[in-house]
Coordinates of C-alpha atoms in Angstrom, one line a residue:
M1 CA -17.6 -7.8 21.3
S2 CA -19.5 -4.5 21.4
Q3 CA -17.5 -1.4 21.2
K4 CA -17.9 2.2 20.1
P5 CA -15.7 2.9 17.0
K6 CA -12.7 5.2 17.6
L7 CA -9.8 6.4 15.5
G8 CA -12.0 6.5 12.4
Q9 CA -12.8 2.8 12.4
N10 CA -15.5 1.2 10.4
F11 CA -15.8 -2.5 11.3
L12 CA -16.3 -5.0 8.5
R13 CA -19.5 -7.1 9.0
D14 CA -19.9 -8.8 5.6
Q15 CA -18.9 -12.5 6.3
T16 CA -18.5 -13.3 2.7
A17 CA -16.1 -10.5 2.2
I18 CA -14.1 -11.5 5.3
R19 CA -13.7 -15.0 3.9
R20 CA -12.7 -13.6 0.5
I21 CA -10.0 -11.4 2.1
V22 CA -8.4 -14.3 4.0
A23 CA -8.7 -16.6 0.9
A24 CA -6.9 -14.0 -1.2
L25 CA -3.8 -14.5 1.0
G26 CA -3.5 -18.1 -0.3
D27 CA -2.2 -20.9 1.8
I28 CA -1.3 -19.4 5.2
S29 CA -1.2 -22.7 7.2
A30 CA 2.6 -22.2 7.8
Q31 CA 2.6 -18.4 7.5
T32 CA 3.0 -15.6 10.0
V33 CA 0.4 -13.0 9.1
V34 CA 0.4 -9.4 10.4
E35 CA -3.0 -7.9 10.7
I36 CA -3.2 -4.1 10.7
G37 CA -6.1 -2.6 12.7
P38 CA -8.0 -5.8 13.7
G39 CA -10.7 -3.8 15.5
Q40 CA -13.2 -6.2 16.9
G41 CA -11.5 -9.2 15.4
A42 CA -13.8 -10.2 12.5
I43 CA -10.9 -10.9 10.1
T44 CA -8.7 -12.0 13.0
G45 CA -11.0 -14.9 13.8
Q46 CA -10.8 -16.2 10.3
L47 CA -7.0 -15.8 10.3
A48 CA -6.7 -17.6 13.6
A49 CA -8.4 -20.7 12.1
Q50 CA -6.1 -20.8 9.1
A51 CA -2.7 -19.2 9.7
G52 CA 0.3 -20.6 11.4
R53 CA 0.6 -17.4 13.5
V54 CA -1.2 -14.1 13.6
I55 CA 0.2 -10.8 14.9
A56 CA -2.6 -8.3 15.3
L57 CA -1.6 -4.6 15.6
E58 CA -4.3 -2.6 17.3
L59 CA -3.7 1.0 18.4
D60 CA -7.0 1.5 20.3
R61 CA -6.3 1.1 24.0
E62 CA -9.8 -0.3 24.7
L63 CA -10.1 -2.6 21.7
A64 CA -6.6 -4.2 22.1
P65 CA -7.2 -5.8 25.5
R66 CA -10.7 -6.9 24.5
L67 CA -9.3 -8.5 21.3
H68 CA -6.6 -10.2 23.4
A69 CA -9.2 -11.7 25.8
F70 CA -11.4 -12.7 22.8
L71 CA -8.8 -14.3 20.6
G72 CA -5.3 -14.2 22.2
S73 CA -3.6 -17.6 22.3
D74 CA -0.2 -19.2 21.5
R75 CA -1.0 -18.6 17.8
V76 CA -2.6 -15.1 18.0
T77 CA -0.6 -12.2 19.5
V78 CA -2.3 -8.9 20.0
L79 CA 0.0 -5.9 20.2
E80 CA -1.3 -2.5 21.3
Q81 CA 1.0 -0.8 18.7
D82 CA 1.0 1.7 15.9
V83 CA 1.8 -0.1 12.6
L84 CA 4.0 2.8 11.6
Q85 CA 6.3 1.9 14.5
F86 CA 6.1 -1.9 14.1
D87 CA 9.4 -3.6 13.2
F88 CA 8.5 -5.9 10.3
A89 CA 12.2 -6.9 9.8
S90 CA 12.5 -8.3 13.4
A91 CA 9.1 -10.1 13.1
A92 CA 10.2 -11.7 9.9
A93 CA 13.6 -12.7 11.4
E94 CA 11.8 -14.3 14.4
A95 CA 9.3 -16.1 12.0
R96 CA 12.3 -17.2 9.8
Q97 CA 10.2 -16.2 6.8
K98 CA 8.8 -13.3 5.0
L99 CA 5.5 -12.1 6.3
A100 CA 2.0 -11.8 4.9
V101 CA 0.0 -8.7 5.7
V102 CA -3.8 -8.1 5.8
G103 CA -5.8 -5.1 6.9
N104 CA -8.7 -2.7 6.6
L105 CA -6.6 0.4 6.6
P106 CA -7.8 3.5 8.4
Y107 CA -8.6 6.1 5.7
Y108 CA -6.8 8.9 7.4
I109 CA -3.4 7.3 7.4
T110 CA -3.6 5.0 4.3
S111 CA -0.7 6.6 2.5
P112 CA 1.7 6.5 5.5
I113 CA 0.9 2.8 6.0
L114 CA 1.5 2.0 2.4
L115 CA 4.8 3.8 2.5
R116 CA 5.7 1.9 5.7
L117 CA 5.0 -1.4 4.0
A118 CA 7.1 -0.4 1.0
E119 CA 10.0 0.5 3.3
S120 CA 9.6 -3.0 4.8
A121 CA 9.3 -4.8 1.4
A122 CA 12.4 -7.0 2.0
S123 CA 10.5 -8.6 5.0
L124 CA 7.2 -9.1 3.2
N125 CA 5.9 -11.4 0.5
R126 CA 2.3 -10.3 0.0
A127 CA -0.5 -8.1 1.4
V128 CA -4.2 -8.0 1.0
L129 CA -5.5 -4.6 1.9
M130 CA -8.7 -2.7 2.0
V131 CA -8.6 1.0 1.2
Q132 CA -11.0 3.7 0.0
R133 CA -12.1 3.0 -3.5
E134 CA -10.6 6.2 -4.9
V135 CA -7.2 5.4 -3.4
A136 CA -7.3 1.9 -4.8
D137 CA -8.1 3.4 -8.2
R138 CA -4.8 5.4 -8.0
I139 CA -2.8 2.4 -6.7
V140 CA -3.8 0.0 -9.6
A141 CA -4.0 2.7 -12.3
D142 CA -2.4 2.3 -15.8
P143 CA -0.3 5.0 -17.5
G144 CA -2.4 7.6 -19.3
S145 CA -5.4 7.3 -17.0
R146 CA -6.5 10.2 -14.8
D147 CA -5.7 8.2 -11.6
Y148 CA -2.1 7.4 -12.6
G149 CA 0.3 9.4 -10.5
L150 CA 2.9 9.4 -7.8
L151 CA 1.1 6.9 -5.5
T152 CA 0.8 4.5 -8.4
V153 CA 4.4 4.6 -9.3
T154 CA 5.6 4.4 -5.7
V155 CA 3.5 1.4 -4.8
Q156 CA 4.1 -0.5 -8.1
M157 CA 7.8 0.0 -7.8
Y158 CA 7.6 -2.4 -4.9
G159 CA 5.7 -5.1 -6.7
P160 CA 2.6 -5.8 -8.8
V161 CA -0.9 -4.9 -7.6
E162 CA -4.3 -6.2 -8.5
R163 CA -7.8 -5.1 -7.6
L164 CA -9.9 -7.9 -6.1
F165 CA -13.4 -6.5 -5.2
T166 CA -15.2 -3.5 -4.0
L167 CA -17.6 -3.3 -1.0
P168 CA -20.5 -0.8 -0.4
P169 CA -20.8 1.2 2.8
G170 CA -23.5 -1.2 4.1
A171 CA -20.8 -3.9 4.6
F172 CA -19.5 -2.0 7.6
S173 CA -20.7 -0.8 10.9
P174 CA -21.0 2.1 11.1
P175 CA -21.2 2.6 7.4
P176 CA -18.6 4.9 6.0
E177 CA -19.5 7.6 3.4
V178 CA -17.4 5.8 0.7
H179 CA -17.0 2.5 -1.0
S180 CA -14.0 0.4 -0.1
T181 CA -11.8 -1.7 -2.4
V182 CA -9.7 -4.8 -1.6
F183 CA -6.4 -5.2 -3.5
R184 CA -3.5 -7.6 -3.4
W185 CA 0.1 -6.4 -3.4
R186 CA 2.9 -8.9 -4.1
F187 CA 6.2 -7.5 -2.9
A188 CA 8.9 -7.7 -5.6
P189 CA 10.8 -4.4 -5.8
R190 CA 11.8 -3.3 -9.3
F191 CA 14.7 -1.0 -8.6
N192 CA 17.5 -3.5 -9.5
E193 CA 15.6 -4.7 -12.5
L194 CA 15.3 -1.2 -13.9
G195 CA 18.8 -0.2 -12.9
V196 CA 17.7 2.7 -10.6
E197 CA 18.6 3.6 -7.0
E198 CA 15.6 3.5 -4.7
A199 CA 15.7 6.8 -2.9
P200 CA 16.9 8.9 -5.8
F201 CA 14.3 7.4 -8.2
L202 CA 11.5 8.0 -5.7
S203 CA 12.7 11.6 -5.3
F204 CA 12.7 12.0 -9.1
A205 CA 9.1 10.7 -9.2
R206 CA 8.0 13.3 -6.7
Q207 CA 9.6 16.0 -8.9
V208 CA 8.0 14.9 -12.2
F209 CA 4.5 14.5 -10.6
A210 CA 4.8 17.7 -8.6
L211 CA 2.3 19.5 -10.9
K212 CA 0.3 16.9 -12.9
R213 CA -1.1 19.5 -15.3
K214 CA 2.4 20.6 -16.4
T215 CA 4.6 18.8 -18.9
L216 CA 7.6 16.7 -17.8
A217 CA 9.9 19.4 -19.1
N218 CA 8.2 22.1 -17.0
N219 CA 8.3 20.0 -13.9
L220 CA 12.0 19.2 -14.5
R221 CA 12.8 22.9 -15.0
A222 CA 11.2 23.6 -11.7
A223 CA 13.5 20.9 -10.2
S224 CA 16.5 22.9 -11.5
Y225 CA 17.4 20.8 -14.5
S226 CA 18.7 22.9 -17.4
P227 CA 16.6 23.1 -20.7
D228 CA 19.4 21.5 -22.7
T229 CA 19.8 18.6 -20.2
I230 CA 16.0 18.0 -20.3
Q231 CA 15.8 18.1 -24.1
T232 CA 18.7 15.7 -24.5
A233 CA 17.4 13.3 -21.8
L234 CA 13.9 13.3 -23.3
C235 CA 15.2 12.6 -26.8
N236 CA 17.6 9.8 -25.7
A237 CA 14.8 8.2 -23.6
G238 CA 12.4 8.3 -26.6
I239 CA 9.9 10.6 -24.9
P240 CA 8.0 13.3 -26.7
P241 CA 9.0 16.8 -25.6
Q242 CA 5.5 17.7 -24.5
A243 CA 4.8 14.5 -22.6
R244 CA 3.4 14.6 -19.1
A245 CA 4.5 12.2 -16.3
E246 CA 1.0 10.6 -16.2
E247 CA 1.5 9.4 -19.7
L248 CA 4.7 7.4 -19.0
S249 CA 5.1 3.8 -17.9
I250 CA 7.3 3.1 -15.0
E251 CA 9.9 1.7 -17.5
A252 CA 9.9 5.0 -19.4
L253 CA 10.2 7.0 -16.2
A254 CA 13.2 4.9 -15.3
R255 CA 14.8 5.5 -18.7
L256 CA 14.4 9.2 -18.3
F257 CA 15.8 9.1 -14.8
L258 CA 18.9 7.3 -16.0
E259 CA 19.4 9.7 -18.9
L260 CA 19.2 12.7 -16.5
R261 CA 21.8 11.0 -14.2
K262 CA 24.4 10.7 -16.9

């Protein structure tokens, strides 16, 4: 199919990369796979040959019908739909299994899509996603690195992530101005394991990472915690008083959260 790119799309052309992305999903012969932004169907074609069923979510009003004509079948369903509105829970219930997800995420809405997948974690088992390299650096970052922050903690609270490989602009048409990285996300939310409530903990994370250059204590004071409460919580959680949020593991952040909730 020949089609002018719209909605910020950069179509993947590297056939080796396409095969690696699909292979990273593992055995999908009996799996329902949701593809985000299939575009011209380069990855969709590989999925169709290997997956039990493919649900391709394409928002572009011109690309969606072309993709349906090109690949639509009993096993490939093309939906002209925004992934942010897609009901993953209903699709998983219909499939009678948790879903796999794959996609070359549009750069301009990467974070909202990641948050949508996190919200739907109970219906998903794994995802292989391509994002801008700098975003991937933040997603897979370790505590103490300059890339570690709110996005890191939010994504990793829903399961482990691993960087797979990075592609240059020339792997796409038209070439973007940035490199792109593929990573794998296995959905296994950690809230119960760490003894924290989902919404309150994520709200707390937003507070402590509000100003990355400031210490935890300063960010917590800005969030209306009293100095005495902060000092006691930091001490009980075994965290130095001048620590910054970016220095703390998810486990340490959970300990601090629980101390502050007492």
